[in-house]
Short mmCIF file of C-alpha atoms and ligand atoms in Angstrom, two decimals:
data_model
loop_
_atom_site.label_atom_id
_atom_site.label_comp_id
_atom_site.label_asym_id
_atom_site.label_seq_id
_atom_site.Cartn_x
_atom_site.Cartn_y
_atom_site.Cartn_z
CA MET A 1 -22.34 2.43 -17.65
CA THR A 2 -19.36 0.37 -18.63
CA ASP A 3 -19.30 -2.72 -20.85
CA LEU A 4 -16.68 -4.44 -18.66
CA PRO A 5 -17.38 -7.47 -16.44
CA LYS A 6 -19.14 -6.51 -13.23
CA VAL A 7 -16.91 -5.96 -10.19
CA ASN A 8 -18.12 -7.54 -6.95
CA ASN A 9 -18.03 -4.49 -4.64
CA ASN A 10 -18.58 -6.49 -1.45
CA TYR A 11 -15.75 -8.82 -2.33
CA LEU A 12 -13.43 -5.87 -3.04
CA ILE A 13 -14.22 -4.13 0.26
CA ASP A 14 -14.12 -7.32 2.30
CA PHE A 15 -10.70 -8.27 0.89
CA LEU A 16 -9.41 -4.72 1.39
CA VAL A 17 -10.55 -4.48 5.02
CA LYS A 18 -8.91 -7.84 5.84
CA LEU A 19 -5.67 -6.79 4.14
CA LEU A 20 -5.65 -3.40 5.91
CA ASN A 21 -5.93 -5.20 9.24
CA ILE A 22 -2.80 -7.28 8.63
CA PRO A 23 0.24 -5.36 9.95
CA SER A 24 2.89 -5.21 7.19
CA PRO A 25 5.53 -2.48 7.58
CA THR A 26 8.31 -2.72 4.96
CA GLY A 27 10.65 -5.55 5.91
CA PHE A 28 7.91 -7.29 7.90
CA ALA A 29 5.31 -7.66 5.15
CA GLU A 30 5.29 -11.45 4.83
CA PRO A 31 1.91 -11.97 6.58
CA ALA A 32 0.29 -9.67 3.99
CA ILE A 33 2.05 -11.48 1.12
CA ASP A 34 0.81 -14.81 2.59
CA PHE A 35 -2.74 -13.47 2.73
CA VAL A 36 -2.75 -12.26 -0.89
CA GLU A 37 -1.16 -15.53 -2.03
CA LYS A 38 -3.87 -17.55 -0.27
CA GLU A 39 -6.59 -15.42 -1.87
CA LEU A 40 -5.09 -15.74 -5.36
CA SER A 41 -4.61 -19.50 -4.98
CA GLN A 42 -8.35 -19.97 -5.59
CA PHE A 43 -7.86 -18.85 -9.21
CA LYS A 44 -6.48 -21.91 -10.97
CA GLN A 45 -5.54 -19.75 -13.99
CA LEU A 46 -2.68 -18.25 -11.97
CA GLU A 47 0.78 -19.71 -11.43
CA LEU A 48 2.05 -18.38 -8.10
CA SER A 49 5.65 -17.94 -7.01
CA ARG A 50 7.80 -15.75 -4.78
CA THR A 51 10.95 -13.83 -5.55
CA ARG A 52 13.98 -14.32 -3.29
CA LYS A 53 13.26 -10.85 -1.92
CA GLY A 54 9.83 -12.06 -0.84
CA ALA A 55 7.52 -10.44 -3.39
CA LEU A 56 4.59 -12.43 -4.76
CA VAL A 57 4.37 -13.13 -8.49
CA ALA A 58 1.19 -14.44 -10.11
CA LYS A 59 1.31 -15.29 -13.80
CA TRP A 60 -1.86 -15.62 -15.87
CA LYS A 61 -0.54 -17.38 -18.94
CA VAL A 62 -2.55 -17.33 -22.13
CA GLU A 63 -2.03 -18.72 -25.63
CA SER A 64 -0.13 -15.72 -27.01
CA ASP A 65 2.78 -15.67 -24.58
CA ASP A 66 4.85 -13.13 -26.59
CA ALA A 67 5.37 -9.66 -25.16
CA PRO A 68 3.64 -10.29 -21.84
CA VAL A 69 2.64 -7.36 -19.65
CA ALA A 70 2.94 -6.82 -15.90
CA LEU A 71 1.01 -5.02 -13.18
CA THR A 72 2.45 -4.14 -9.82
CA ALA A 73 1.17 -2.84 -6.46
CA HIS A 74 2.71 -3.01 -2.99
CA VAL A 75 1.52 -4.46 0.35
CA ASP A 76 4.28 -2.98 2.52
CA THR A 77 3.43 0.10 4.56
CA LEU A 78 5.00 2.78 6.70
CA GLY A 79 5.96 1.65 10.20
CA ALA A 80 8.93 1.68 12.58
CA VAL A 81 11.43 -0.48 14.44
CA VAL A 82 12.55 -0.27 18.05
CA LYS A 83 15.65 1.94 18.06
CA GLU A 84 16.37 2.17 21.77
CA ILE A 85 14.94 1.02 25.09
CA LYS A 86 14.90 4.01 27.42
CA LYS A 87 15.84 4.02 31.10
CA ASN A 88 12.14 4.38 31.99
CA GLY A 89 11.26 1.24 29.99
CA ARG A 90 9.66 3.11 27.09
CA LEU A 91 10.81 2.73 23.48
CA LYS A 92 12.37 5.12 21.02
CA LEU A 93 11.68 4.36 17.37
CA SER A 94 13.35 4.53 13.98
CA LYS A 95 10.85 5.24 11.19
CA ILE A 96 10.27 2.97 8.20
CA GLY A 97 9.41 5.12 5.17
CA GLY A 98 7.97 8.63 5.33
CA VAL A 99 6.17 8.56 8.68
CA GLN A 100 5.37 12.04 10.00
CA TRP A 101 5.21 11.87 13.79
CA PRO A 102 2.17 14.10 14.36
CA THR A 103 0.07 11.72 12.22
CA VAL A 104 0.62 8.77 14.60
CA GLU A 105 0.66 10.56 17.95
CA THR A 106 -1.58 8.62 20.41
CA GLU A 107 -2.05 5.75 17.90
CA GLY A 108 -2.18 2.15 19.14
CA VAL A 109 0.68 -0.12 18.09
CA TRP A 110 1.79 -3.73 18.13
CA ILE A 111 5.42 -4.56 18.80
CA PHE A 112 6.37 -7.87 17.19
CA THR A 113 9.27 -9.46 19.06
CA SER A 114 11.87 -11.64 17.39
CA HIS A 115 10.53 -14.57 19.45
CA GLY A 116 7.17 -14.31 17.70
CA GLU A 117 5.23 -12.60 20.49
CA LYS A 118 3.30 -9.36 20.19
CA ILE A 119 2.98 -6.64 22.79
CA ARG A 120 0.50 -3.80 22.78
CA GLY A 121 1.32 -0.12 23.29
CA SER A 122 0.75 3.40 22.00
CA VAL A 123 2.72 6.30 20.58
CA LEU A 124 3.06 9.36 22.83
CA ILE A 125 5.10 12.52 23.03
CA ASP A 126 7.47 12.48 26.03
CA THR A 127 5.64 15.51 27.45
CA ALA A 128 2.20 13.91 27.21
CA SER A 129 0.60 14.63 30.57
CA GLY A 130 -1.48 17.80 30.37
CA HIS A 131 -1.36 18.14 34.16
CA ILE A 132 2.43 18.23 34.15
CA TYR A 133 3.41 20.06 30.98
CA SER A 134 0.26 22.02 30.11
CA ALA A 135 0.88 24.29 27.08
CA ALA A 136 4.55 23.27 26.88
CA GLY A 137 3.36 19.84 25.63
CA SER A 138 1.99 21.39 22.43
CA GLU A 139 5.31 23.10 21.82
CA THR A 140 7.42 19.94 22.10
CA LEU A 141 8.91 19.12 18.71
CA ARG A 142 7.37 15.94 17.27
CA SER A 143 10.72 14.32 16.45
CA ASP A 144 12.49 10.94 16.83
CA ASP A 145 13.89 12.18 20.15
CA HIS A 146 10.55 13.09 21.71
CA MET A 147 8.22 10.34 20.47
CA GLU A 148 8.05 7.19 22.55
CA ILE A 149 6.09 3.97 22.92
CA ARG A 150 4.31 3.42 26.20
CA LEU A 151 3.87 -0.35 26.59
CA ASP A 152 0.70 -1.87 27.99
CA ALA A 153 2.82 -4.05 30.26
CA ARG A 154 4.32 -3.45 33.70
CA THR A 155 7.69 -1.88 33.13
CA THR A 156 9.50 1.18 34.43
CA SER A 157 13.03 0.16 33.49
CA LYS A 158 15.12 -0.99 30.57
CA GLN A 159 15.61 -4.40 32.24
CA GLU A 160 11.88 -4.97 32.72
CA THR A 161 11.20 -4.10 29.07
CA GLN A 162 13.96 -6.44 27.92
CA ALA A 163 12.44 -9.15 30.12
CA LEU A 164 9.22 -8.79 28.09
CA GLY A 165 11.22 -10.08 25.12
CA ILE A 166 11.60 -6.73 23.36
CA ASN A 167 14.82 -6.12 21.46
CA ILE A 168 16.34 -3.42 19.28
CA GLY A 169 15.06 -3.84 15.71
CA ASP A 170 11.67 -5.33 16.62
CA CYS A 171 8.87 -4.36 14.23
CA VAL A 172 6.41 -1.67 15.33
CA ALA A 173 3.10 -1.51 13.44
CA PHE A 174 0.67 1.42 13.81
CA ASP A 175 -3.06 0.54 13.97
CA PRO A 176 -4.77 1.20 10.63
CA ARG A 177 -8.13 2.18 12.23
CA VAL A 178 -10.28 0.96 9.33
CA GLU A 179 -13.80 2.31 8.96
CA VAL A 180 -16.23 1.93 6.06
CA THR A 181 -19.07 4.47 5.93
CA ASN A 182 -21.30 5.63 3.12
CA GLY A 183 -18.97 4.44 0.34
CA PHE A 184 -15.87 5.91 2.02
CA ILE A 185 -13.03 3.76 3.33
CA ARG A 186 -11.04 5.53 6.03
CA SER A 187 -7.80 3.87 7.12
CA ARG A 188 -4.05 4.15 7.24
CA PHE A 189 -2.16 2.34 4.48
CA LEU A 190 -4.77 2.51 1.73
CA ASP A 191 -1.46 3.32 0.01
CA ASP A 192 -1.12 0.80 -1.49
CA LYS A 193 -3.41 -1.91 -0.17
CA ALA A 194 -6.36 -0.30 -1.99
CA CYS A 195 -4.59 -0.98 -5.28
CA VAL A 196 -3.73 -4.57 -4.36
CA ALA A 197 -7.48 -4.98 -3.73
CA ASN A 198 -8.21 -3.39 -7.14
CA ILE A 199 -5.95 -5.90 -8.88
CA VAL A 200 -7.39 -8.89 -6.99
CA ALA A 201 -10.98 -7.73 -7.66
CA ALA A 202 -10.16 -7.33 -11.36
CA ILE A 203 -8.71 -10.85 -11.50
CA LYS A 204 -11.86 -12.20 -9.80
CA ALA A 205 -14.23 -10.35 -12.14
CA LEU A 206 -12.39 -11.62 -15.23
CA ALA A 207 -12.16 -15.18 -13.87
CA ASP A 208 -15.87 -15.21 -12.92
CA ALA A 209 -16.79 -13.92 -16.39
CA GLY A 210 -14.57 -16.56 -18.04
CA LEU A 211 -12.58 -13.83 -19.80
CA PRO A 212 -8.80 -14.38 -19.90
CA PRO A 213 -6.44 -11.44 -20.53
CA THR A 214 -5.42 -10.86 -24.14
CA ARG A 215 -1.73 -11.25 -23.39
CA SER A 216 0.02 -13.23 -20.65
CA VAL A 217 0.30 -11.08 -17.56
CA TYR A 218 2.44 -11.07 -14.44
CA PHE A 219 1.07 -9.55 -11.23
CA LEU A 220 3.88 -8.53 -8.89
CA VAL A 221 2.85 -7.76 -5.32
CA SER A 222 5.89 -5.96 -4.03
CA ASN A 223 7.09 -5.73 -0.43
CA TYR A 224 9.76 -2.98 -0.31
CA GLU A 225 8.12 0.02 -2.01
CA GLU A 226 7.99 2.44 0.91
CA VAL A 227 11.79 2.44 1.08
CA GLY A 228 12.15 2.98 -2.66
CA HIS A 229 13.30 -0.26 -4.30
CA GLY A 230 10.24 -2.57 -4.23
CA ALA A 231 9.77 -3.66 -7.83
CA SER A 232 13.36 -3.01 -8.90
CA ALA A 233 13.61 -6.81 -9.12
CA GLY A 234 11.04 -9.45 -9.96
CA ILE A 235 9.68 -8.32 -13.36
CA PRO A 236 10.76 -10.87 -16.00
CA SER A 237 12.88 -9.45 -18.83
CA ASP A 238 10.41 -10.41 -21.59
CA VAL A 239 7.74 -8.07 -20.14
CA ALA A 240 6.95 -5.30 -22.65
CA GLU A 241 4.73 -3.01 -20.57
CA LEU A 242 4.48 -2.38 -16.83
CA LEU A 243 1.38 -0.83 -15.33
CA THR A 244 2.04 0.39 -11.80
CA VAL A 245 -1.11 0.64 -9.69
CA ASP A 246 -0.60 3.03 -6.79
CA MET A 247 -2.55 5.78 -5.05
CA ALA A 248 -3.26 9.16 -6.62
CA VAL A 249 -2.46 12.30 -4.62
CA VAL A 250 -5.52 14.26 -3.43
CA GLY A 251 -5.33 17.70 -1.81
CA ALA A 252 -4.61 21.35 -2.45
CA GLY A 253 -3.41 21.97 -5.99
CA GLN A 254 -4.14 18.43 -7.17
CA GLU A 255 -6.54 17.43 -9.93
CA SER A 256 -7.12 13.93 -8.47
CA ASP A 257 -10.06 13.16 -6.22
CA GLU A 258 -11.50 10.16 -4.39
CA PHE A 259 -14.19 9.49 -7.01
CA ASN A 260 -11.96 9.06 -10.07
CA ALA A 261 -8.94 7.05 -11.08
CA THR A 262 -5.89 9.06 -12.07
CA LEU A 263 -3.25 8.65 -14.74
CA CYS A 264 -0.04 10.13 -13.34
CA ILE A 265 1.92 11.93 -16.05
CA LYS A 266 4.83 13.05 -13.87
CA ASP A 267 6.05 12.67 -10.29
CA SER A 268 9.35 13.31 -8.46
CA GLY A 269 10.97 10.56 -10.52
CA GLY A 270 10.11 12.19 -13.82
CA VAL A 271 7.73 11.54 -16.70
CA TYR A 272 6.05 8.21 -17.50
CA HIS A 273 5.78 6.59 -20.97
CA GLU A 274 3.77 8.67 -23.41
CA GLY A 275 2.75 5.77 -25.65
CA LEU A 276 1.36 3.69 -22.78
CA ASN A 277 -0.32 6.78 -21.30
CA LYS A 278 -2.07 7.37 -24.61
CA LYS A 279 -3.29 3.77 -24.69
CA LEU A 280 -4.68 4.09 -21.15
CA ARG A 281 -6.52 7.33 -21.93
CA THR A 282 -8.07 5.75 -25.03
CA LEU A 283 -9.20 2.73 -23.00
CA ALA A 284 -10.71 4.91 -20.26
CA GLU A 285 -12.67 6.90 -22.82
CA LYS A 286 -13.80 3.79 -24.69
CA HIS A 287 -15.13 2.13 -21.51
CA ASN A 288 -16.53 5.24 -19.77
CA ILE A 289 -14.09 5.05 -16.90
CA PRO A 290 -14.02 8.33 -14.92
CA TYR A 291 -10.39 9.50 -14.79
CA LYS A 292 -8.15 12.51 -14.32
CA THR A 293 -4.56 13.21 -15.23
CA ASP A 294 -2.24 14.64 -12.62
CA VAL A 295 1.29 15.50 -11.47
CA TYR A 296 2.41 14.33 -7.99
CA PRO A 297 4.76 16.60 -5.98
CA PHE A 298 6.57 14.23 -3.56
CA TYR A 299 6.17 10.78 -5.04
CA GLY A 300 8.09 7.86 -6.48
CA SER A 301 6.72 4.52 -7.68
CA ASP A 302 7.65 0.87 -7.97
CA GLY A 303 7.59 1.29 -11.75
CA GLU A 304 10.28 3.95 -11.55
CA ALA A 305 12.29 1.68 -9.25
CA PHE A 306 12.21 -0.88 -12.07
CA TRP A 307 13.23 1.72 -14.65
CA ARG A 308 16.13 2.87 -12.45
CA ALA A 309 17.25 -0.75 -12.04
CA GLY A 310 17.49 -0.99 -15.84
CA GLY A 311 14.05 -2.35 -16.70
CA ASP A 312 13.29 -1.92 -20.42
CA VAL A 313 9.52 -1.52 -20.54
CA ALA A 314 6.88 1.04 -21.38
CA LEU A 315 5.74 2.27 -17.97
CA ALA A 316 2.59 3.97 -16.68
CA LEU A 317 0.99 4.69 -13.30
CA ILE A 318 -2.72 4.64 -12.47
CA GLY A 319 -4.58 4.53 -9.17
CA PRO A 320 -7.52 5.74 -7.08
CA GLY A 321 -7.42 9.14 -5.36
CA ILE A 322 -6.38 8.85 -1.70
CA ASP A 323 -7.00 11.84 0.54
CA ALA A 324 -4.38 12.74 3.20
CA SER A 325 -1.83 10.17 2.02
CA HIS A 326 0.75 8.84 4.51
CA ASN A 327 -1.59 10.30 7.14
CA TYR A 328 -5.06 9.07 8.13
CA GLU A 329 -6.05 8.26 4.57
CA ARG A 330 -9.43 7.99 2.85
CA ALA A 331 -10.69 6.50 -0.40
CA HIS A 332 -14.13 6.15 -1.99
CA MET A 333 -15.68 3.13 -3.65
CA ASP A 334 -16.11 5.09 -6.91
CA GLY A 335 -12.35 5.65 -7.24
CA LEU A 336 -11.65 2.01 -6.42
CA LEU A 337 -14.18 0.84 -9.02
CA ALA A 338 -12.81 3.18 -11.68
CA THR A 339 -9.31 1.79 -11.07
CA THR A 340 -10.49 -1.84 -11.08
CA ASN A 341 -12.37 -1.25 -14.36
CA TRP A 342 -9.32 0.41 -15.89
CA ILE A 343 -7.19 -2.61 -14.96
CA MET A 344 -9.71 -4.92 -16.64
CA ALA A 345 -9.95 -2.72 -19.74
CA TYR A 346 -6.15 -2.86 -20.02
CA LEU A 347 -5.97 -6.62 -19.55
CA LEU A 348 -8.70 -7.27 -22.13
CA ASP A 349 -7.23 -4.88 -24.73
ZN1 ZN B 1 2.35 3.54 -2.54
#
């Protein structure tokens, strides 16, 4: 079908599932950065470093080191921190990123204490018992005030919860609930771990085939995207083009689907770079990569964060279609493969 090096599907899925299972809400994403760094360290072609902000940078340097390019994707996810310990020992939360409460109601969580311990619990509405509240429970507003964490530990008071080692500001990570069936990957936080997996799988396919990129390339794995400023720092100033790899929006009114990669022309942050878009379309057509073009309604990207911070690059955004984003998401292997192939086509061009 395509003339590009063969992607190892099992490797891609295996890496993705492992990454999805590492809790990494924005601000607490270091374990995921560590994991990606360890994986990339097997490719001796890459020089690895970290920014002061904690993002991972991998440089694949080749002979022609003029006008290098960069790719970016993020490992941080939605999540929460402990906002308040209630009188009954349960926790109120403050959201990290665009969490919508109904999407995590009854989900399992880990609370990571500042002393390095983790405590299990789940998210409930404060009118959860059907035998007490009956229909009134469905009418309770799913808001910061009504959602709480019930800890799987013996506590009925603020003091007992504090004695468990829990403090205000502790990280709360929602379970991803990863499942792979029939080519579909169902999980929270495929945004944007799917795209990190696409980049890593592309690097592996090129390395295994002994094919270096045409120009030197920086891979920036960012760690603050879900709060808006991830890749605003960390892209070297000599980079000429930045390809952001992030999920495509699937749902009513959207052109994107789970079986294609998408080139995003416009999102909430405005329009991407026409010249680089044109290049990407040409590459997709040349290599038989199934793709769509689309416009995303409520969406900003790490590439735009870099533009806003003053980055002078041509900028584009591609990624696999993710159904029900920022909810219980789903991707398909075909969309992941299309994106991985597109990344390789770009790097070899
Ligand atoms: Zn994203």
